[in-house]
Amino acid sequence: MLYALGEILLVVIGILIALQINNWNENLKKQNLEREYLVSLKEEFKNNSLALNKAVILNKENADNALKMSNFMGPDTPEITEKEFAVLAMNMTNWEVQYRPNKAVLDEIISSGKLAIFSNNKLKFALSSSNGILTKIKFQEEEHAVVRMQVIAIMNAKGNAKKMILDAEGETFGIKESKFKLGNLQLLQSQELENELIDFILTARYLNENYYSDLKKEIDLVLELIDAELTE
């Protein structure tokens, strides 16, 4: 009987050891997968941080050019040349401001339910809430884009688009000099354009100072949390 009990005890111990080894292997796999995702996320968020910085710079430049133009506006004869006006107008409206991050790694983690493998709760929350922040940013970008198109519409309706392009950039895309004599400086005497420029400036500044700035803090936080996990 003692021998039989000994055999049973050995079997139980063997099973417990096997379970312990299996658990250790599963934990090791989980830790390795977590680290792989952390490394990939770090690269993704670093690239997105660079993309955000470019959007912030472009948005600021657009708003700065709009502000310069608005300062020349009024009922008097404009103190600016046709070429200077054209350069300001083209630099202000040529590029739409959009922040479109690469979310391939983050989307894979969330859609596959792998978010649970991360041991840091702050990191999990930051990753899971990032899409909500991006939705708010996209809404504000669209608000600003509407104003931008209204500015362009006024300049197209009351100005000379051909002359503006040629004055700012010279002959491009085969565009030749306009046969109409209308210039663009008279746009600076338009109250309608001035009003739209103010909206353009305000929506641009608001986008940078209240949306992009908050996103920058979130990206920096995620990168800080990832670095802390990778250095453990």
XYZ file of N, CA and C in Angstrom:
696
model
N 0.831 -1.209 0.000
C 0.000 0.000 0.000
C 0.868 1.262 0.000
N 1.934 1.209 0.805
C 2.847 2.353 0.822
C 3.470 2.583 -0.555
N 3.771 1.473 -1.215
C 4.356 1.571 -2.563
C 3.355 2.213 -3.521
N 2.072 1.765 -3.407
C 1.023 2.302 -4.285
C 0.810 3.786 -4.030
N 0.805 4.156 -2.747
C 0.651 5.571 -2.415
C 1.817 6.399 -2.955
N 2.999 5.801 -2.871
C 4.183 6.479 -3.398
C 4.077 6.704 -4.894
N 3.573 5.654 -5.589
C 3.392 5.786 -7.043
C 2.387 6.888 -7.369
N 1.267 6.909 -6.631
C 0.249 7.941 -6.854
C 0.823 9.329 -6.596
N 1.607 9.448 -5.515
C 2.213 10.739 -5.174
C 3.163 11.210 -6.266
N 3.923 10.270 -6.822
C 4.849 10.614 -7.893
C 4.098 11.082 -9.146
N 2.978 10.395 -9.424
C 2.165 10.782 -10.580
C 1.604 12.189 -10.392
N 1.072 12.453 -9.180
C 0.515 13.778 -8.883
C 1.581 14.853 -9.004
N 2.764 14.546 -8.426
C 3.867 15.513 -8.512
C 4.260 15.744 -9.964
N 4.275 14.662 -10.745
C 4.614 14.790 -12.166
C 3.619 15.670 -12.912
N 2.319 15.449 -12.597
C 1.282 16.268 -13.243
C 1.439 17.736 -12.865
N 1.672 17.992 -11.563
C 1.838 19.376 -11.099
C 3.039 20.047 -11.758
N 4.125 19.279 -11.882
C 5.325 19.825 -12.534
C 5.040 20.137 -13.996
N 4.315 19.196 -14.663
C 3.974 19.402 -16.078
C 3.107 20.639 -16.254
N 2.114 20.799 -15.343
C 1.255 21.982 -15.396
C 2.046 23.261 -15.173
N 2.987 23.191 -14.232
C 3.809 24.364 -13.931
C 4.672 24.750 -15.131
N 5.234 23.729 -15.766
C 6.063 23.979 -16.959
C 5.212 24.557 -18.087
N 3.988 23.984 -18.238
C 3.092 24.472 -19.285
C 2.715 25.930 -19.022
N 2.394 26.243 -17.768
C 2.054 27.624 -17.409
C 3.230 28.564 -17.652
N 4.418 28.082 -17.312
C 5.626 28.889 -17.518
C 5.837 29.156 -19.003
N 5.629 28.114 -19.822
C 5.777 28.271 -21.269
C 4.738 29.251 -21.833
N 3.493 29.135 -21.351
C 2.438 30.032 -21.824
C 2.724 31.474 -21.424
N 3.195 31.648 -20.192
C 3.542 33.005 -19.739
C 4.694 33.579 -20.541
N 5.655 32.710 -20.872
C 6.812 33.145 -21.664
C 6.366 33.567 -23.065
N 5.464 32.763 -23.661
C 4.936 33.111 -24.978
C 4.191 34.443 -24.924
N 3.396 34.625 -23.873
C 2.638 35.858 -23.702
C 3.568 37.052 -23.546
N 4.627 36.884 -22.751
C 5.586 37.966 -22.537
C 6.320 38.313 -23.827
N 6.685 37.275 -24.592
C 7.378 37.502 -25.865
C 6.471 38.222 -26.858
N 5.192 37.803 -26.899
C 4.237 38.453 -27.802
C 4.010 39.904 -27.382
N 3.896 40.124 -26.069
C 3.712 41.482 -25.565
C 4.891 42.358 -25.961
N 6.084 41.822 -25.827
C 7.281 42.605 -26.180
C 7.324 42.901 -27.678
N 6.959 41.918 -28.501
C 6.944 42.136 -29.943
C 5.963 43.255 -30.305
N 4.784 43.226 -29.684
C 3.796 44.272 -29.937
C 4.291 45.626 -29.430
N 4.960 45.638 -28.284
C 5.467 46.896 -27.742
C 6.489 47.531 -28.680
N 7.377 46.701 -29.226
C 8.395 47.201 -30.158
C 7.725 47.766 -31.416
N 6.731 47.022 -31.939
C 6.029 47.474 -33.148
C 5.225 48.737 -32.877
N 4.571 48.784 -31.720
C 3.793 49.979 -31.362
C 4.690 51.198 -31.201
N 5.846 51.001 -30.627
C 6.767 52.115 -30.446
C 7.154 52.711 -31.790
N 7.454 51.865 -32.759
C 7.829 52.338 -34.085
C 6.646 53.057 -34.743
N 5.460 52.478 -34.591
C 4.265 53.066 -35.188
C 3.967 54.436 -34.579
N 4.015 54.547 -33.255
C 3.701 55.812 -32.596
C 4.791 56.855 -32.827
N 6.043 56.441 -32.969
C 7.115 57.390 -33.295
C 6.873 58.000 -34.675
N 6.511 57.159 -35.645
C 6.226 57.661 -36.991
C 5.002 58.566 -36.990
N 4.002 58.192 -36.199
C 2.795 59.025 -36.112
C 3.087 60.369 -35.450
N 4.018 60.375 -34.510
C 4.416 61.630 -33.874
C 5.059 62.562 -34.892
N 5.885 62.003 -35.777
C 6.505 62.811 -36.835
C 5.448 63.345 -37.788
N 4.463 62.495 -38.138
C 3.388 62.920 -39.032
C 2.558 64.031 -38.394
N 2.329 63.917 -37.090
C 1.576 64.954 -36.380
C 2.336 66.270 -36.382
N 3.632 66.217 -36.150
C 4.452 67.436 -36.165
C 4.371 68.138 -37.522
N 4.366 67.349 -38.607
C 4.263 67.937 -39.945
C 2.911 68.618 -40.134
N 1.851 67.976 -39.629
C 0.516 68.568 -39.747
C 0.427 69.868 -38.957
N 1.023 69.891 -37.765
C 1.020 71.092 -36.928
C 1.759 72.236 -37.622
N 2.921 71.939 -38.198
C 3.721 72.960 -38.881
C 2.973 73.506 -40.089
N 2.405 72.595 -40.895
C 1.661 73.024 -42.082
C 0.466 73.887 -41.696
N -0.257 73.474 -40.681
C -1.433 74.220 -40.225
C -1.051 75.612 -39.735
N 0.066 75.696 -39.014
C 0.537 76.996 -38.526
C 0.946 77.907 -39.685
N 1.641 77.351 -40.663
C 2.063 78.148 -41.812
C 0.862 78.674 -42.587
N -0.148 77.810 -42.779
C -1.366 78.249 -43.468
C -2.028 79.405 -42.726
N -2.172 79.245 -41.409
C -2.809 80.285 -40.605
C -1.986 81.567 -40.584
N -0.661 81.441 -40.540
C 0.213 82.625 -40.549
C 0.055 83.401 -41.849
N -0.022 82.695 -42.971
C -0.216 83.364 -44.261
C -1.575 84.034 -44.339
N -2.601 83.381 -43.785
C -3.941 83.981 -43.760
C -3.952 85.248 -42.908
N -3.217 85.200 -41.794
C -3.143 86.373 -40.922
C -2.445 87.535 -41.630
N -1.355 87.250 -42.347
C -0.659 88.295 -43.100
C -1.591 88.924 -44.130
N -2.350 88.064 -44.826
C -3.272 88.580 -45.833
C -4.355 89.442 -45.192
N -4.893 88.991 -44.067
C -5.970 89.742 -43.418
C -5.494 91.119 -42.964
N -4.212 91.231 -42.634
C -3.670 92.520 -42.191
C -3.575 93.541 -43.328
N -3.593 93.051 -44.586
C -3.556 93.964 -45.741
C -4.955 94.379 -46.179
N -5.982 93.773 -45.614
C -7.342 93.988 -46.100
C -7.941 95.286 -45.572
N -8.784 95.878 -46.411
C -9.452 97.118 -46.030
C -9.969 97.844 -47.251
N -10.664 98.947 -47.061
C -11.260 99.683 -48.195
C -10.249 100.501 -48.991
N -9.065 100.725 -48.436
C -8.063 101.548 -49.129
C -7.285 100.719 -50.145
N -6.469 101.416 -50.941
C -5.629 100.735 -51.920
C -4.641 99.811 -51.197
N -4.600 98.535 -51.558
C -3.730 97.574 -50.849
C -2.253 97.918 -50.981
N -1.507 97.771 -49.888
C -0.063 98.039 -49.901
C 0.687 96.725 -50.102
N 0.433 96.107 -51.238
C 1.017 94.818 -51.547
C 0.928 94.631 -53.058
N 1.867 93.898 -53.636
C 1.840 93.672 -55.084
C 0.982 92.467 -55.422
N 0.642 92.360 -56.710
C -0.127 91.198 -57.178
C 0.633 89.898 -56.887
N 1.931 89.913 -57.096
C 2.725 88.707 -56.866
C 2.751 88.329 -55.388
N 2.927 89.327 -54.513
C 2.948 89.055 -53.073
C 1.608 88.485 -52.603
N 0.530 89.047 -53.141
C -0.790 88.533 -52.796
C -0.943 87.092 -53.263
N -0.523 86.827 -54.483
C -0.667 85.485 -55.052
C 0.108 84.450 -54.244
N 1.325 84.811 -53.834
C 2.143 83.886 -53.042
C 1.467 83.582 -51.712
N 0.945 84.611 -51.046
C 0.235 84.394 -49.782
C -0.986 83.501 -49.986
N -1.752 83.797 -51.033
C -2.984 83.043 -51.286
C -2.691 81.580 -51.591
N -1.689 81.326 -52.418
C -1.367 79.951 -52.794
C -0.768 79.188 -51.619
N 0.120 79.831 -50.874
C 0.725 79.161 -49.714
C -0.313 78.852 -48.634
N -1.340 79.679 -48.570
C -2.373 79.516 -47.549
C -3.331 78.371 -47.875
N -3.611 78.177 -49.160
C -4.685 77.251 -49.544
C -4.228 76.005 -50.307
N -2.965 75.948 -50.684
C -2.509 74.841 -51.540
C -2.668 73.474 -50.888
N -2.440 73.391 -49.567
C -2.391 72.093 -48.905
C -3.445 71.994 -47.811
N -4.278 70.970 -47.922
C -5.268 70.717 -46.877
C -4.587 70.058 -45.683
N -4.956 70.475 -44.498
C -4.357 69.932 -43.279
C -5.081 68.648 -42.882
N -4.342 67.556 -42.846
C -4.897 66.267 -42.445
C -3.853 65.464 -41.686
N -4.254 64.955 -40.534
C -3.405 64.010 -39.809
C -4.019 62.630 -39.972
N -3.350 61.769 -40.713
C -3.840 60.424 -40.957
C -2.774 59.418 -40.514
N -2.849 58.974 -39.266
C -1.807 58.095 -38.726
C -1.875 56.684 -39.293
N -0.756 55.994 -39.214
C -0.714 54.563 -39.520
C -1.124 53.814 -38.250
N -2.213 53.054 -38.329
C -2.713 52.359 -37.139
C -2.759 50.845 -37.342
N -1.930 50.333 -38.247
C -2.001 48.909 -38.580
C -1.776 48.017 -37.360
N -0.741 48.304 -36.586
C -0.415 47.477 -35.418
C -1.480 47.629 -34.345
N -1.865 48.867 -34.041
C -2.870 49.116 -33.008
C -4.205 48.482 -33.377
N -4.620 48.622 -34.639
C -5.894 48.041 -35.067
C -5.869 46.516 -34.969
N -4.730 45.923 -35.309
C -4.602 44.456 -35.204
C -4.739 44.003 -33.750
N -4.091 44.731 -32.850
C -4.147 44.383 -31.424
C -5.573 44.457 -30.901
N -6.269 45.539 -31.236
C -7.626 45.734 -30.725
C -8.610 44.756 -31.359
N -8.526 44.593 -32.686
C -9.488 43.729 -33.381
C -9.312 42.256 -33.026
N -8.088 41.848 -32.675
C -7.820 40.438 -32.343
C -7.983 40.150 -30.859
N -8.323 41.176 -30.081
C -8.504 40.984 -28.641
C -7.203 40.805 -27.876
N -6.102 41.223 -28.488
C -4.789 41.050 -27.860
C -4.463 42.156 -26.857
N -5.346 43.129 -26.715
C -5.073 44.222 -25.785
C -4.897 43.706 -24.360
N -5.519 42.573 -24.063
C -5.474 42.013 -22.705
C -4.088 41.499 -22.320
N -3.210 41.274 -23.301
C -1.883 40.730 -22.958
C -1.000 41.780 -22.293
N -1.350 43.071 -22.427
C -0.506 44.105 -21.837
C -0.752 44.182 -20.333
N 0.310 44.195 -19.597
C 0.216 44.168 -18.138
C 0.012 45.557 -17.542
N 0.360 46.591 -18.300
C 0.243 47.968 -17.807
C -1.156 48.505 -18.117
N -1.952 48.735 -17.082
C -3.324 49.193 -17.279
C -3.401 50.587 -17.891
N -2.451 51.461 -17.543
C -2.433 52.806 -18.120
C -2.209 52.741 -19.625
N -1.330 51.845 -20.029
C -1.047 51.686 -21.453
C -2.269 51.129 -22.176
N -2.916 50.147 -21.579
C -4.116 49.573 -22.191
C -5.192 50.638 -22.383
N -5.387 51.469 -21.378
C -6.413 52.518 -21.474
C -6.050 53.528 -22.556
N -4.777 53.928 -22.602
C -4.331 54.910 -23.598
C -4.508 54.371 -25.013
N -4.194 53.106 -25.213
C -4.339 52.504 -26.538
C -5.807 52.368 -26.928
N -6.637 51.955 -25.995
C -8.053 51.730 -26.296
C -8.816 53.031 -26.540
N -8.324 54.143 -25.986
C -9.036 55.416 -26.123
C -8.519 56.267 -27.280
N -7.496 55.801 -27.981
C -6.869 56.621 -29.026
C -7.815 56.890 -30.197
N -8.663 55.915 -30.545
C -9.576 56.121 -31.674
C -10.584 57.231 -31.389
N -11.008 57.375 -30.137
C -11.925 58.450 -29.787
C -11.308 59.815 -29.998
N -10.042 59.955 -29.637
C -9.328 61.222 -29.837
C -9.207 61.541 -31.324
N -8.898 60.525 -32.132
C -8.750 60.729 -33.570
C -10.069 61.144 -34.220
N -11.173 60.615 -33.720
C -12.485 60.989 -34.255
C -12.763 62.470 -34.027
N -12.446 62.971 -32.833
C -12.652 64.383 -32.533
C -11.763 65.257 -33.407
N -10.539 64.815 -33.626
C -9.607 65.582 -34.456
C -10.095 65.648 -35.900
N -10.551 64.515 -36.419
C -11.039 64.495 -37.799
C -12.210 65.434 -37.973
N -13.089 65.510 -36.975
C -14.237 66.422 -37.044
C -13.767 67.869 -37.146
N -12.787 68.258 -36.327
C -12.282 69.629 -36.357
C -11.552 69.911 -37.663
N -10.818 68.932 -38.184
C -10.146 69.092 -39.478
C -11.171 69.351 -40.579
N -12.287 68.634 -40.528
C -13.330 68.826 -41.536
C -13.961 70.208 -41.425
N -14.138 70.689 -40.184
C -14.652 72.051 -39.987
C -13.712 73.068 -40.635
N -12.432 72.891 -40.425
C -11.437 73.802 -40.999
C -11.396 73.675 -42.524
N -11.542 72.456 -43.031
C -11.506 72.231 -44.479
C -12.668 72.937 -45.175
N -13.827 72.979 -44.525
C -14.986 73.676 -45.093
C -14.680 75.156 -45.262
N -14.071 75.773 -44.251
C -13.722 77.196 -44.327
C -12.688 77.428 -45.420
N -11.713 76.523 -45.513
C -10.682 76.639 -46.564
C -11.329 76.653 -47.947
N -12.278 75.764 -48.181
C -12.942 75.708 -49.480
C -13.775 76.957 -49.735
N -14.315 77.557 -48.692
C -15.074 78.796 -48.854
C -14.155 79.953 -49.245
N -12.959 79.982 -48.652
C -11.971 81.005 -49.029
C -11.599 80.851 -50.504
N -11.332 79.602 -50.909
C -10.981 79.333 -52.309
C -12.127 79.710 -53.237
N -13.356 79.407 -52.817
C -14.527 79.709 -53.652
C -14.672 81.211 -53.889
N -14.441 82.015 -52.863
C -14.543 83.473 -53.005
C -13.473 83.988 -53.956
N -12.243 83.505 -53.796
C -11.153 83.967 -54.662
C -11.386 83.540 -56.108
N -11.958 82.341 -56.307
C -12.256 81.884 -57.667
C -13.400 82.682 -58.287
N -14.408 83.015 -57.463
C -15.584 83.712 -57.992
C -15.302 85.180 -58.294
N -14.420 85.815 -57.514
C -14.228 87.265 -57.639
C -12.819 87.658 -58.093
N -11.952 86.663 -58.295
C -10.580 86.954 -58.695
C -10.234 86.347 -60.036
N -8.945 86.293 -60.301
C -8.426 85.747 -61.559
C -7.486 84.599 -61.210
N -8.000 83.377 -61.300
C -7.230 82.199 -60.874
C -5.972 82.004 -61.711
N -6.092 82.212 -63.016
C -4.928 82.060 -63.890
C -3.807 83.008 -63.474
N -4.169 84.272 -63.282
C -3.165 85.275 -62.909
C -2.527 84.922 -61.569
N -3.351 84.444 -60.633
C -2.833 84.101 -59.313
C -1.789 82.982 -59.393
N -2.106 81.955 -60.179
C -1.173 80.827 -60.322
C 0.117 81.270 -60.995
N 0.000 82.060 -62.078
C 1.185 82.509 -62.804
C 2.026 83.467 -61.968
N 1.377 84.359 -61.215
C 2.123 85.286 -60.362
C 2.856 84.552 -59.247
N 2.254 83.498 -58.724
C 2.850 82.795 -57.588
C 3.889 81.768 -58.007
N 3.624 81.049 -59.101
C 4.463 79.891 -59.428
C 4.983 79.879 -60.850
N 4.598 80.867 -61.652
C 5.011 80.864 -63.043
C 4.190 79.853 -63.837
N 4.574 79.644 -65.087
C 3.830 78.709 -65.925
C 3.973 77.287 -65.373
N 2.845 76.668 -65.122
C 2.854 75.300 -64.616
C 1.640 74.565 -65.154
N 1.793 73.281 -65.410
C 0.726 72.453 -65.978
C 0.203 73.019 -67.301
N 1.046 73.775 -67.998
C 0.648 74.318 -69.299
C -0.303 75.494 -69.230
N -0.500 76.064 -68.032
C -1.414 77.190 -67.870
C -0.767 78.467 -68.407
N -1.464 79.142 -69.316
C -0.949 80.367 -69.931
C -1.608 81.595 -69.305
N -1.093 82.778 -69.684
C -1.586 84.040 -69.123
C -3.053 84.261 -69.469
N -3.801 84.772 -68.501
C -5.221 85.037 -68.714
C -5.413 86.212 -69.677
N -6.431 86.109 -70.519
C -6.758 87.201 -71.441
C -7.622 88.260 -70.756
N -8.136 87.937 -69.580
C -8.901 88.918 -68.811
C -7.941 89.812 -68.027
N -8.293 91.066 -67.902
C -7.418 92.042 -67.246
C -7.647 92.131 -65.738
N -8.651 91.438 -65.236
C -8.961 91.502 -63.816
C -7.776 90.996 -62.983
N -7.396 91.781 -61.973
C -6.345 91.366 -61.053
C -6.944 90.756 -59.797
N -6.095 90.525 -58.805
C -6.559 89.899 -57.569
C -6.466 90.806 -56.344
N -5.788 91.935 -56.478
C -5.639 92.817 -55.321
C -6.973 93.363 -54.831
N -7.960 93.469 -55.744
C -9.273 93.975 -55.327
C -9.962 93.029 -54.340
N -9.465 91.768 -54.254
C -10.011 90.832 -53.269
C -9.736 91.300 -51.843
N -8.682 92.092 -51.678
C -8.334 92.577 -50.352
C -9.333 93.622 -49.840
N -10.214 94.079 -50.711
C -11.242 95.038 -50.310
C -12.593 94.347 -50.093
N -12.566 93.022 -50.047
C -13.796 92.249 -49.875
C -14.037 91.932 -48.399
N -15.127 92.449 -47.858
C -15.490 92.138 -46.473
C -15.812 90.652 -46.325
N -16.402 90.062 -47.360
C -16.746 88.635 -47.326
C -15.494 87.777 -47.173
N -14.464 88.114 -47.953
C -13.221 87.348 -47.865
C -12.559 87.555 -46.509
N -12.575 88.770 -46.008
C -11.977 89.022 -44.699
C -12.655 88.187 -43.611
N -13.982 88.105 -43.656
C -14.702 87.301 -42.669
C -14.306 85.831 -42.734
N -14.190 85.309 -43.957
C -13.801 83.900 -44.114
C -12.354 83.675 -43.666
N -11.490 84.650 -43.912
C -10.103 84.521 -43.470
C -10.017 84.445 -41.947
N -10.835 85.225 -41.258
C -10.841 85.180 -39.797
C -11.286 83.800 -39.318
N -12.319 83.244 -39.953
C -12.760 81.883 -39.601
C -11.657 80.866 -39.883
N -10.961 81.080 -40.995
C -9.860 80.180 -41.375
C -8.768 80.197 -40.309
N -8.400 81.396 -39.882
C -7.350 81.542 -38.861
C -7.784 80.912 -37.545
N -9.016 81.194 -37.123
C -9.493 80.691 -35.833
C -9.599 79.170 -35.811
N -10.149 78.573 -36.866
C -10.289 77.109 -36.881
C -8.918 76.436 -36.954
N -7.970 77.071 -37.644
C -6.614 76.517 -37.715
C -5.921 76.583 -36.364
N -5.979 77.744 -35.716
C -5.344 77.893 -34.404
C -5.986 76.954 -33.389
N -7.303 76.855 -33.440
C -8.020 75.998 -32.489
C -7.625 74.540 -32.690
N -7.448 74.140 -33.942
C -7.032 72.772 -34.255
C -5.667 72.467 -33.653
N -4.735 73.404 -33.784
C -3.394 73.191 -33.237
C -3.375 73.209 -31.711
N -4.040 74.196 -31.126
C -3.884 74.441 -29.692
C -4.793 73.590 -28.809
N -5.901 73.088 -29.364
C -6.843 72.340 -28.540
C -7.046 70.886 -28.968
N -6.557 70.524 -30.138
C -6.734 69.155 -30.617
C -5.389 68.468 -30.855
N -4.586 69.043 -31.746
C -3.286 68.439 -32.018
C -2.394 68.426 -30.772
N -2.494 69.476 -29.951
C -1.669 69.524 -28.739
C -2.050 68.414 -27.769
N -3.363 68.149 -27.628
C -3.813 67.054 -26.751
C -3.363 65.709 -27.295
N -3.445 65.552 -28.617
C -3.003 64.295 -29.224
C -1.505 64.085 -29.024
N -0.732 65.174 -29.127
C 0.721 65.074 -28.922
C 1.022 64.567 -27.511
N 0.272 65.046 -26.528
C 0.463 64.585 -25.155
C 0.154 63.100 -25.028
N -0.912 62.647 -25.695
C -1.293 61.232 -25.639
C -0.238 60.351 -26.296
N 0.272 60.789 -27.439
C 1.317 60.010 -28.123
C 2.574 59.939 -27.264
N 2.958 61.060 -26.684
C 4.136 61.083 -25.812
C 3.937 60.169 -24.601
N 2.722 60.149 -24.057
C 2.432 59.284 -22.917
C 2.557 57.815 -23.298
N 1.989 57.451 -24.444
C 2.077 56.059 -24.902
C 3.533 55.647 -25.098
N 4.322 56.505 -25.719
C 5.738 56.189 -25.942
C 6.488 56.070 -24.616
N 6.141 56.915 -23.659
C 6.773 56.855 -22.335
C 6.429 55.537 -21.632
N 5.167 55.133 -21.699
C 4.729 53.887 -21.077
C 5.352 52.673 -21.743
N 5.471 52.719 -23.071
C 6.096 51.624 -23.802
C 7.564 51.499 -23.420
N 8.262 52.622 -23.384
C 9.684 52.590 -22.996
C 9.870 52.016 -21.592
N 8.964 52.383 -20.691
C 9.044 51.856 -19.312
C 8.879 50.349 -19.302
N 7.968 49.832 -20.123
C 7.755 48.388 -20.181
C 8.938 47.664 -20.822
N 9.515 48.261 -21.836
C 10.630 47.616 -22.536
C 11.926 47.606 -21.716
N 12.048 48.537 -20.798
C 13.277 48.607 -20.007
C 13.199 47.759 -18.729
N 12.037 47.184 -18.463
C 11.912 46.345 -17.250
C 12.638 45.018 -17.424
